[in-house]
Amino acid sequence: MGGLQQRPRERGEHGLVRRRFVERLRRNGIRDPRVLEAFAQVRRHELVPEALRGRAYADTPLPIGEGQTISAPGIVAAMTQALELRGDETVLEVGTGSGYQTAILSRLAARVISIERVPRLAAAARRALDAFAVTNVVVHLGDGTQGRPADAPYDAIVITAGGPEIPEPLLGQLAVNGRLVGPCGPRGAQELVRIRRVSLRRFARESLGACRFVDLIGAHGWVG
Ligand code: SAM
């Protein structure tokens, strides 16, 4: 399942570097074979500024303009694995950024709804996803802290920027048995959390460790 067409095995410098990068992810605890395969397929170097392509497979965030970053691939992989996707889910992503995690998710779920608040980034991500021949993603422009009730409930929700708390509307749009993964907490002391909706009224929350993300700005995030 997933919305990217199969491509022949990539040759050359970036293909080799990416195979080593996936080996590193495996050594660092990414064990889900579907997640590893998605990271092997998505060409991160095509989503970073030309001058930074040589660092595209280092485990580091890189600037993508508008004061925003493409997240470090290690944390993207950990968050993706924590969503426990099987292939038939509808996923909401808050914070499209470069579209990197969006492209990864498109290979692991049936449908991805992604929301980005910065118009230029949303437009660039749409172009990149088109170039990757992704067919199961819609990128919306807006405040992702409100979610998108029209497509809810979501089997999985990932938030790629950090607000003071996990936005309440997103919890309301999570399906029963659904998983939400995202950062929250005061700037400089954020925690990555996973929340499972156990029943209509009960949520189980666990910490996945300390993290550092750019601001989640919106009605249920920080004031921009
Ligand atoms: N996963 C992305 C990638 O790999 O490129 C990284 C995303 S970047 C760390 C976080 C993104 O969240 C930024 O593009 C930022 O503009 C966006 N963002 C912040 N607040 C938002 C909101 N309320 N709604 C939608 N997007 C938001």
Short mmCIF file of C-alpha atoms and ligand atoms in Angstrom, two decimals:
data_model
loop_
_atom_site.label_atom_id
_atom_site.label_comp_id
_atom_site.label_asym_id
_atom_site.label_seq_id
_atom_site.Cartn_x
_atom_site.Cartn_y
_atom_site.Cartn_z
CA MET A 1 0.00 0.00 0.00
CA GLY A 2 1.14 3.65 -0.15
CA GLY A 3 1.22 6.28 -2.84
CA LEU A 4 4.69 6.31 -4.35
CA GLN A 5 5.42 4.48 -7.58
CA GLN A 6 8.20 1.89 -7.38
CA ARG A 7 11.47 3.12 -8.87
CA PRO A 8 14.40 1.07 -10.08
CA ARG A 9 17.27 0.82 -7.54
CA GLU A 10 19.07 4.15 -7.54
CA ARG A 11 22.72 4.10 -8.56
CA GLY A 12 25.46 6.60 -7.82
CA GLU A 13 26.60 8.68 -4.90
CA HIS A 14 23.27 9.47 -3.22
CA GLY A 15 21.97 5.89 -3.51
CA LEU A 16 25.06 4.53 -1.74
CA VAL A 17 25.05 7.25 0.91
CA ARG A 18 21.37 6.57 1.58
CA ARG A 19 21.92 2.82 1.99
CA ARG A 20 24.58 3.59 4.65
CA PHE A 21 22.20 6.10 6.25
CA VAL A 22 19.50 3.42 6.54
CA GLU A 23 22.04 1.06 8.14
CA ARG A 24 22.69 3.80 10.74
CA LEU A 25 18.98 4.15 11.41
CA ARG A 26 18.77 0.37 11.97
CA ARG A 27 21.72 0.43 14.39
CA ASN A 28 20.05 3.31 16.24
CA GLY A 29 16.89 1.31 16.94
CA ILE A 30 14.66 1.66 13.88
CA ARG A 31 13.57 -1.95 13.40
CA ASP A 32 10.29 -1.75 11.45
CA PRO A 33 11.28 -3.04 7.98
CA ARG A 34 8.57 -0.97 6.26
CA VAL A 35 9.89 2.20 7.89
CA LEU A 36 13.48 1.37 6.92
CA GLU A 37 12.40 0.69 3.33
CA ALA A 38 10.59 4.04 3.16
CA PHE A 39 13.75 5.83 4.33
CA ALA A 40 15.76 3.90 1.74
CA GLN A 41 13.43 5.13 -1.01
CA VAL A 42 12.80 8.83 -0.29
CA ARG A 43 15.43 11.15 -1.75
CA ARG A 44 16.05 13.63 1.09
CA HIS A 45 18.80 15.38 -0.88
CA GLU A 46 16.18 16.67 -3.33
CA LEU A 47 14.37 18.48 -0.48
CA VAL A 48 17.27 20.51 0.91
CA PRO A 49 18.86 23.63 -0.58
CA GLU A 50 21.40 22.77 -3.30
CA ALA A 51 24.34 24.06 -1.24
CA LEU A 52 23.47 21.65 1.62
CA ARG A 53 22.98 18.48 -0.43
CA GLY A 54 26.29 17.05 0.78
CA ARG A 55 24.80 16.96 4.31
CA ALA A 56 21.40 15.61 3.34
CA TYR A 57 21.97 12.18 4.97
CA ALA A 58 23.67 13.43 8.13
CA ASP A 59 21.49 13.16 11.24
CA THR A 60 20.91 16.87 11.53
CA PRO A 61 18.14 19.39 10.83
CA LEU A 62 18.86 21.71 7.89
CA PRO A 63 17.38 25.13 7.02
CA ILE A 64 14.65 25.17 4.35
CA GLY A 65 13.91 28.92 4.41
CA GLU A 66 11.26 30.99 6.22
CA GLY A 67 13.14 30.31 9.49
CA GLN A 68 12.10 26.62 9.33
CA THR A 69 13.99 23.34 9.12
CA ILE A 70 13.78 19.88 7.64
CA SER A 71 13.96 17.77 10.82
CA ALA A 72 16.90 15.47 11.53
CA PRO A 73 16.14 12.11 9.89
CA GLY A 74 16.79 10.13 13.09
CA ILE A 75 13.93 11.82 14.94
CA VAL A 76 11.68 11.64 11.86
CA ALA A 77 12.33 7.87 11.76
CA ALA A 78 11.67 7.43 15.50
CA MET A 79 8.41 9.41 15.27
CA THR A 80 7.31 7.51 12.18
CA GLN A 81 8.03 4.13 13.78
CA ALA A 82 6.13 5.20 16.93
CA LEU A 83 2.99 5.74 14.80
CA GLU A 84 2.89 1.93 14.20
CA LEU A 85 1.51 2.20 10.67
CA ARG A 86 0.40 -0.96 8.81
CA GLY A 87 -0.62 0.57 5.48
CA ASP A 88 -4.38 1.11 5.67
CA GLU A 89 -4.46 4.27 7.81
CA THR A 90 -5.48 7.87 7.29
CA VAL A 91 -2.73 10.04 8.80
CA LEU A 92 -2.78 13.72 9.72
CA GLU A 93 0.57 15.53 9.68
CA VAL A 94 0.77 18.98 11.30
CA GLY A 95 3.74 20.92 9.82
CA THR A 96 4.55 19.77 6.27
CA GLY A 97 7.85 21.68 6.15
CA SER A 98 9.91 20.33 3.24
CA GLY A 99 7.52 17.40 2.69
CA TYR A 100 10.15 14.82 3.73
CA GLN A 101 8.14 13.11 6.46
CA THR A 102 5.04 13.51 4.29
CA ALA A 103 6.72 11.47 1.53
CA ILE A 104 7.82 8.85 4.07
CA LEU A 105 4.27 8.61 5.49
CA SER A 106 2.80 8.33 1.99
CA ARG A 107 4.63 5.02 1.59
CA LEU A 108 3.39 3.66 4.92
CA ALA A 109 -0.28 4.66 5.04
CA ALA A 110 -3.27 4.75 2.71
CA ARG A 111 -3.83 8.52 2.87
CA VAL A 112 -1.95 11.50 4.30
CA ILE A 113 -3.51 14.88 5.08
CA SER A 114 -0.76 17.41 5.79
CA ILE A 115 -1.16 21.00 7.01
CA GLU A 116 1.45 23.75 6.73
CA ARG A 117 0.99 27.37 7.88
CA VAL A 118 3.69 29.00 5.68
CA PRO A 119 2.40 29.45 2.10
CA ARG A 120 5.81 29.24 0.40
CA LEU A 121 6.70 26.00 2.19
CA ALA A 122 3.30 24.44 1.43
CA ALA A 123 3.73 25.29 -2.27
CA ALA A 124 7.31 23.95 -2.40
CA ALA A 125 6.29 20.74 -0.63
CA ARG A 126 3.41 20.19 -3.08
CA ARG A 127 5.86 20.56 -5.99
CA ALA A 128 8.34 18.16 -4.38
CA LEU A 129 5.66 15.55 -3.67
CA ASP A 130 4.46 15.82 -7.28
CA ALA A 131 8.04 15.29 -8.46
CA PHE A 132 8.18 12.16 -6.26
CA ALA A 133 4.96 10.95 -7.98
CA VAL A 134 3.14 10.80 -4.65
CA THR A 135 -0.59 10.33 -5.22
CA ASN A 136 -2.12 9.80 -1.76
CA VAL A 137 -1.23 13.10 -0.05
CA VAL A 138 -3.09 16.40 0.19
CA VAL A 139 -1.23 19.44 1.55
CA HIS A 140 -3.49 22.13 3.04
CA LEU A 141 -2.48 25.64 3.98
CA GLY A 142 -3.63 26.66 7.47
CA ASP A 143 -3.33 26.35 11.22
CA GLY A 144 -2.73 22.67 11.91
CA THR A 145 -3.34 23.11 15.65
CA GLN A 146 -7.05 23.11 14.73
CA GLY A 147 -6.64 19.82 12.86
CA ARG A 148 -8.93 19.19 9.92
CA PRO A 149 -12.33 17.93 11.11
CA ALA A 150 -13.51 17.32 7.52
CA ASP A 151 -11.17 14.31 7.17
CA ALA A 152 -11.30 13.09 10.80
CA PRO A 153 -11.05 10.70 12.55
CA TYR A 154 -7.36 9.97 11.95
CA ASP A 155 -5.73 6.63 12.72
CA ALA A 156 -2.47 8.45 13.36
CA ILE A 157 -1.43 12.07 13.89
CA VAL A 158 2.11 13.42 13.83
CA ILE A 159 3.02 16.95 14.93
CA THR A 160 6.38 18.20 13.64
CA ALA A 161 6.65 21.42 15.66
CA GLY A 162 6.45 21.99 19.42
CA GLY A 163 3.73 23.89 21.29
CA PRO A 164 3.20 24.33 25.03
CA GLU A 165 0.72 21.43 25.05
CA ILE A 166 -0.64 18.87 22.59
CA PRO A 167 -3.49 20.78 20.87
CA GLU A 168 -6.86 19.70 22.26
CA PRO A 169 -8.64 19.63 18.83
CA LEU A 170 -6.13 17.05 17.59
CA LEU A 171 -6.96 14.69 20.46
CA GLY A 172 -10.63 15.04 19.56
CA GLN A 173 -9.88 14.07 15.93
CA LEU A 174 -7.89 10.94 16.84
CA ALA A 175 -9.72 7.64 16.17
CA VAL A 176 -10.21 5.17 19.02
CA ASN A 177 -7.01 3.01 19.04
CA GLY A 178 -5.26 5.84 17.15
CA ARG A 179 -1.76 7.11 18.00
CA LEU A 180 -0.59 10.73 18.16
CA VAL A 181 3.15 11.50 18.28
CA GLY A 182 4.57 14.97 18.77
CA PRO A 183 6.67 17.31 20.89
CA CYS A 184 5.33 19.64 23.58
CA GLY A 185 6.40 21.62 26.60
CA PRO A 186 8.27 24.83 27.33
CA ARG A 187 10.81 26.03 24.77
CA GLY A 188 14.18 24.48 25.58
CA ALA A 189 12.62 21.63 27.60
CA GLN A 190 10.36 19.82 25.14
CA GLU A 191 9.33 16.23 25.47
CA LEU A 192 8.34 13.89 22.64
CA VAL A 193 5.09 12.16 23.61
CA ARG A 194 2.95 9.37 22.22
CA ILE A 195 -0.74 9.43 23.07
CA ARG A 196 -3.05 6.50 22.39
CA ARG A 197 -6.78 6.98 22.37
CA VAL A 198 -7.81 3.94 24.38
CA SER A 199 -11.54 4.70 24.27
CA LEU A 200 -13.78 7.64 23.43
CA ARG A 201 -12.89 9.33 26.72
CA ARG A 202 -9.57 7.76 27.75
CA PHE A 203 -6.08 8.63 26.46
CA ALA A 204 -2.82 6.93 27.51
CA ARG A 205 0.25 9.15 27.35
CA GLU A 206 3.90 8.07 27.37
CA SER A 207 7.17 9.98 27.05
CA LEU A 208 9.55 9.07 24.22
CA GLY A 209 12.29 11.36 25.58
CA ALA A 210 13.61 14.89 25.39
CA CYS A 211 13.63 16.69 22.04
CA ARG A 212 13.98 20.10 20.39
CA PHE A 213 11.64 21.34 17.65
CA VAL A 214 10.75 24.66 16.05
CA ASP A 215 7.66 26.45 17.40
CA LEU A 216 4.16 25.21 16.71
CA ILE A 217 2.40 28.51 16.04
CA GLY A 218 -1.38 28.76 16.09
CA ALA A 219 -4.61 28.99 18.04
CA HIS A 220 -3.60 25.97 20.17
CA GLY A 221 0.16 26.56 20.02
CA TRP A 222 2.48 29.50 20.58
CA VAL A 223 1.41 32.98 19.52
CA GLY A 224 3.18 33.85 16.25
N1 SAM B 1 8.86 17.12 9.09
C1 SAM B 1 9.21 18.32 8.36
C2 SAM B 1 10.27 18.01 7.35
O1 SAM B 1 10.80 16.90 7.38
O2 SAM B 1 10.58 18.88 6.54
C3 SAM B 1 9.76 19.35 9.29
C4 SAM B 1 8.81 20.32 9.70
S1 SAM B 1 9.46 21.74 10.50
C5 SAM B 1 10.46 21.15 11.82
C6 SAM B 1 7.95 22.27 11.30
C7 SAM B 1 6.96 22.88 10.37
O3 SAM B 1 5.77 23.13 11.10
C8 SAM B 1 7.39 24.19 9.76
O4 SAM B 1 7.33 24.11 8.37
C9 SAM B 1 6.38 25.20 10.30
O5 SAM B 1 6.07 26.24 9.41
C10 SAM B 1 5.19 24.30 10.56
N2 SAM B 1 4.19 24.79 11.51
C11 SAM B 1 4.37 25.44 12.69
N3 SAM B 1 3.19 25.71 13.26
C12 SAM B 1 2.23 25.20 12.44
C13 SAM B 1 0.81 25.14 12.46
N4 SAM B 1 0.07 25.65 13.48
N5 SAM B 1 0.16 24.54 11.45
C14 SAM B 1 0.85 24.01 10.40
N6 SAM B 1 2.19 24.05 10.31
C15 SAM B 1 2.87 24.61 11.32
#
